[in-house]
Short mmCIF file of C-alpha atoms in Angstrom, two decimals:
data_model
loop_
_atom_site.label_atom_id
_atom_site.label_comp_id
_atom_site.label_asym_id
_atom_site.label_seq_id
_atom_site.Cartn_x
_atom_site.Cartn_y
_atom_site.Cartn_z
CA ASP A 1 -34.61 37.29 67.97
CA VAL A 2 -31.57 36.75 70.13
CA LYS A 3 -32.33 35.15 73.42
CA VAL A 4 -30.23 35.59 76.44
CA THR A 5 -31.30 33.32 79.27
CA GLN A 6 -30.24 33.62 82.87
CA SER A 7 -30.76 30.48 84.94
CA SER A 8 -32.39 32.07 88.00
CA ARG A 9 -34.66 35.09 88.42
CA TYR A 10 -34.24 35.27 92.19
CA LEU A 11 -31.63 33.70 94.38
CA VAL A 12 -31.00 33.83 98.10
CA LYS A 13 -27.68 32.66 99.46
CA ARG A 14 -25.82 32.76 102.74
CA THR A 15 -22.54 34.57 103.46
CA GLY A 16 -19.60 32.36 102.48
CA GLU A 17 -21.52 30.18 100.02
CA LYS A 18 -20.20 29.59 96.52
CA VAL A 19 -22.71 30.96 94.00
CA PHE A 20 -22.95 30.16 90.28
CA LEU A 21 -24.93 32.45 87.95
CA GLU A 22 -25.41 30.95 84.52
CA CYS A 23 -26.08 32.71 81.22
CA VAL A 24 -26.81 31.19 77.87
CA GLN A 25 -27.22 32.90 74.47
CA ASP A 26 -28.60 31.24 71.34
CA MET A 27 -27.24 33.37 68.52
CA ASP A 28 -23.61 32.44 68.33
CA HIS A 29 -22.48 35.76 69.72
CA GLU A 30 -18.81 36.11 70.37
CA ASN A 31 -19.04 38.57 73.26
CA MET A 32 -20.67 38.01 76.61
CA PHE A 33 -20.77 40.31 79.63
CA TRP A 34 -21.70 40.26 83.27
CA TYR A 35 -22.91 43.46 84.85
CA ARG A 36 -24.23 44.22 88.25
CA GLN A 37 -26.85 46.99 88.81
CA ASP A 38 -27.24 48.82 92.04
CA PRO A 39 -29.52 51.79 92.93
CA GLY A 40 -27.85 55.05 92.13
CA LEU A 41 -24.82 53.42 90.52
CA GLY A 42 -26.13 52.22 87.25
CA LEU A 43 -24.73 49.26 85.34
CA ARG A 44 -21.09 48.23 86.16
CA LEU A 45 -19.13 45.73 84.24
CA ILE A 46 -17.75 42.79 86.26
CA TYR A 47 -16.23 40.58 83.55
CA PHE A 48 -16.53 40.03 79.87
CA SER A 49 -15.43 37.42 77.38
CA TYR A 50 -14.84 37.74 73.62
CA ASP A 51 -14.18 34.08 72.91
CA VAL A 52 -14.28 30.67 74.44
CA LYS A 53 -11.92 30.26 77.37
CA MET A 54 -11.08 34.06 77.15
CA LYS A 55 -11.97 36.47 79.90
CA GLU A 56 -11.23 40.05 80.68
CA LYS A 57 -11.74 41.95 83.91
CA GLY A 58 -14.20 44.72 83.92
CA ASP A 59 -14.48 47.64 86.27
CA ILE A 60 -15.37 45.71 89.41
CA PRO A 61 -14.01 42.16 89.16
CA GLU A 62 -12.98 41.75 92.85
CA GLY A 63 -14.80 38.83 94.54
CA TYR A 64 -15.94 37.28 91.22
CA SER A 65 -14.61 34.95 88.67
CA VAL A 66 -16.05 33.66 85.35
CA SER A 67 -15.95 30.67 83.11
CA ARG A 68 -16.58 30.32 79.34
CA GLU A 69 -16.02 26.72 78.38
CA LYS A 70 -18.55 26.94 75.48
CA LYS A 71 -19.38 29.84 73.19
CA GLU A 72 -23.03 29.97 74.23
CA ARG A 73 -22.51 29.87 78.00
CA PHE A 74 -20.87 32.36 80.31
CA SER A 75 -20.94 31.69 84.05
CA LEU A 76 -20.32 34.12 86.89
CA ILE A 77 -18.97 32.68 90.07
CA LEU A 78 -18.95 34.25 93.54
CA GLU A 79 -16.28 32.16 95.37
CA SER A 80 -17.46 33.19 98.81
CA ALA A 81 -20.57 35.33 98.74
CA SER A 82 -20.61 38.45 100.88
CA THR A 83 -23.52 40.72 101.79
CA ASN A 84 -22.08 43.51 99.62
CA GLN A 85 -22.63 41.27 96.64
CA THR A 86 -26.40 41.50 97.06
CA SER A 87 -27.43 43.05 93.72
CA MET A 88 -29.16 42.56 90.36
CA TYR A 89 -26.87 40.68 88.05
CA LEU A 90 -27.39 41.11 84.27
CA CYS A 91 -25.80 39.08 81.48
CA ALA A 92 -25.53 40.46 78.00
CA SER A 93 -24.18 39.40 74.65
CA SER A 94 -23.23 41.05 71.39
CA LEU A 95 -22.19 39.67 67.98
CA ILE A 96 -18.65 41.06 67.72
CA ARG A 97 -16.48 43.21 69.85
CA GLY A 98 -17.02 46.97 69.69
CA ALA A 99 -19.00 49.70 71.31
CA ASP A 100 -21.10 50.11 68.17
CA GLU A 101 -22.55 46.63 68.60
CA LYS A 102 -26.15 46.27 69.89
CA LEU A 103 -26.28 44.54 73.29
CA PHE A 104 -28.83 41.85 74.17
CA PHE A 105 -29.63 41.42 77.79
CA GLY A 106 -31.00 38.60 79.91
CA SER A 107 -33.83 39.18 82.40
CA GLY A 108 -31.50 39.55 85.26
CA THR A 109 -30.95 37.61 88.50
CA GLN A 110 -31.74 39.36 91.79
CA LEU A 111 -29.25 37.90 94.29
CA SER A 112 -29.65 38.40 98.04
CA VAL A 113 -26.78 37.32 100.26
CA LEU A 114 -27.81 37.00 103.89
CA LYS B 1 -13.46 57.96 80.69
CA ASN B 2 -16.68 59.28 79.18
CA GLU B 3 -18.97 60.87 81.72
CA VAL B 4 -22.70 60.42 81.12
CA GLU B 5 -25.39 62.53 82.65
CA GLN B 6 -29.10 61.84 82.24
CA SER B 7 -31.91 64.06 83.15
CA PRO B 8 -34.38 64.00 84.72
CA GLN B 9 -33.65 61.20 87.22
CA ASN B 10 -37.33 60.69 87.84
CA LEU B 11 -40.27 61.73 85.78
CA THR B 12 -43.99 61.20 86.41
CA ALA B 13 -46.48 62.21 83.73
CA GLN B 14 -50.04 61.70 82.65
CA GLU B 15 -51.03 59.33 79.87
CA GLY B 16 -50.85 61.07 76.46
CA GLU B 17 -48.12 63.54 77.36
CA PHE B 18 -45.06 64.03 75.24
CA ILE B 19 -41.99 62.82 77.17
CA THR B 20 -38.37 63.87 76.75
CA ILE B 21 -35.38 62.28 78.41
CA ASN B 22 -31.91 63.78 77.97
CA CYS B 23 -28.48 62.37 77.91
CA SER B 24 -25.20 64.36 77.79
CA TYR B 25 -21.72 62.96 77.58
CA SER B 26 -18.24 64.40 77.83
CA VAL B 27 -16.19 62.75 75.07
CA GLY B 28 -16.95 62.46 71.38
CA ILE B 29 -18.46 59.08 70.42
CA SER B 30 -19.17 56.82 67.45
CA ALA B 31 -22.59 55.64 68.64
CA LEU B 32 -24.96 56.06 71.54
CA HIS B 33 -27.38 53.44 72.91
CA TRP B 34 -30.74 53.92 74.43
CA LEU B 35 -31.98 51.01 76.64
CA GLN B 36 -35.27 50.33 78.36
CA GLN B 37 -35.59 48.43 81.63
CA HIS B 38 -39.04 47.40 82.86
CA PRO B 39 -39.89 46.56 86.40
CA GLY B 40 -38.59 43.04 86.87
CA GLY B 41 -35.14 43.75 85.45
CA GLY B 42 -34.81 42.77 81.81
CA ILE B 43 -33.12 45.32 79.59
CA VAL B 44 -34.08 45.87 75.92
CA SER B 45 -31.99 47.84 73.45
CA LEU B 46 -34.18 50.50 71.89
CA PHE B 47 -31.86 52.45 69.67
CA MET B 48 -28.25 52.66 68.62
CA LEU B 49 -27.58 55.88 66.76
CA SER B 50 -24.56 57.82 65.58
CA SER B 51 -26.22 60.82 63.98
CA GLY B 52 -29.54 62.48 63.24
CA LYS B 53 -32.70 60.78 64.32
CA LYS B 54 -34.25 57.38 64.53
CA LYS B 55 -37.90 56.50 65.08
CA HIS B 56 -39.53 53.24 66.19
CA GLY B 57 -43.23 53.48 66.77
CA ARG B 58 -43.88 56.22 69.33
CA LEU B 59 -40.20 56.44 70.27
CA ILE B 60 -37.88 58.94 68.74
CA ALA B 61 -34.24 59.20 69.48
CA THR B 62 -32.09 62.19 68.34
CA ILE B 63 -28.40 62.94 68.71
CA ASN B 64 -26.32 66.08 68.32
CA ILE B 65 -22.76 65.02 67.97
CA GLN B 66 -21.35 68.56 68.15
CA GLU B 67 -23.19 69.33 71.43
CA LYS B 68 -22.58 65.77 72.87
CA HIS B 69 -26.25 65.40 73.58
CA SER B 70 -29.04 62.93 72.84
CA SER B 71 -32.70 62.95 73.57
CA LEU B 72 -35.32 60.20 73.76
CA HIS B 73 -38.85 61.24 73.10
CA ILE B 74 -42.04 59.39 73.67
CA THR B 75 -45.16 60.58 71.93
CA ALA B 76 -48.66 59.84 73.21
CA SER B 77 -47.22 58.21 76.32
CA HIS B 78 -48.91 55.18 77.82
CA PRO B 79 -48.69 53.50 81.20
CA ARG B 80 -46.86 50.61 79.54
CA ASP B 81 -44.06 53.03 78.77
CA SER B 82 -43.35 53.10 82.47
CA ALA B 83 -39.72 51.89 82.78
CA VAL B 84 -36.17 53.04 83.46
CA TYR B 85 -34.51 54.47 80.40
CA ILE B 86 -30.76 54.21 80.19
CA CYS B 87 -28.31 55.80 77.77
CA ALA B 88 -24.86 54.34 77.18
CA VAL B 89 -21.90 55.63 75.25
CA PRO B 90 -18.44 54.34 74.39
CA GLY B 91 -15.30 55.56 76.10
CA GLY B 92 -15.32 54.02 79.46
CA GLY B 93 -15.27 50.64 81.19
CA ALA B 94 -13.39 47.64 79.95
CA ASP B 95 -15.84 46.91 77.21
CA GLY B 96 -15.98 50.43 75.94
CA LEU B 97 -19.38 51.46 77.30
CA THR B 98 -20.27 53.85 80.08
CA PHE B 99 -23.88 53.75 81.28
CA GLY B 100 -25.94 56.59 82.61
CA LYS B 101 -27.76 56.08 85.92
CA GLY B 102 -31.09 55.95 84.23
CA THR B 103 -34.36 57.94 84.12
CA HIS B 104 -37.20 56.41 86.03
CA LEU B 105 -40.40 57.17 84.05
CA ILE B 106 -43.92 56.68 85.40
CA ILE B 107 -46.92 57.26 83.21
CA GLN B 108 -50.10 57.54 85.17
CA PRO B 109 -53.45 56.66 83.52
#
């Protein structure tokens, strides 16, 4: 089975801090995604990547950046955390690009910014 | 952008009941996803279907492409089925998927 691992389950940070969320997948998937999930809003795409060193903005990229230096690892960076970035962050991967591809999700990171 | 509506938003039922969760979308699609999210956050892909019906254990997913509608059924529901069920379709968002807001299901013993 594909495993998508997120480095932290819970994270508490202070406003203004730089925050790194790490995601690793072990099945050589090309595509990796970062979503945030908020009550009443569902899953929203922040950034995605379909290859090493490639990145594409999603629906809500403001305040975030990403890094994909290796195929298996996709990092989400909050340059200066703000309270409105308190959310559940979910990483996902899929084998190839396309909406018909099954998504595999990590367990999520609940980030609280105080 | 594809608009996705799920119903009901919340559902509480007794163990053993037959459960139906509905998903409607606005634009024709090639495939629809059903996902399950347990308390604690992790999301699991249950089904990806483009026509007809798929069955996995007590879970059954159906789709009617003409009516732009899909249902997820759970037979002989059990408390461990308590979760949020999310449908997702292509046609929106940068990666091609639009997610419903989810149906929060609670099965009481």
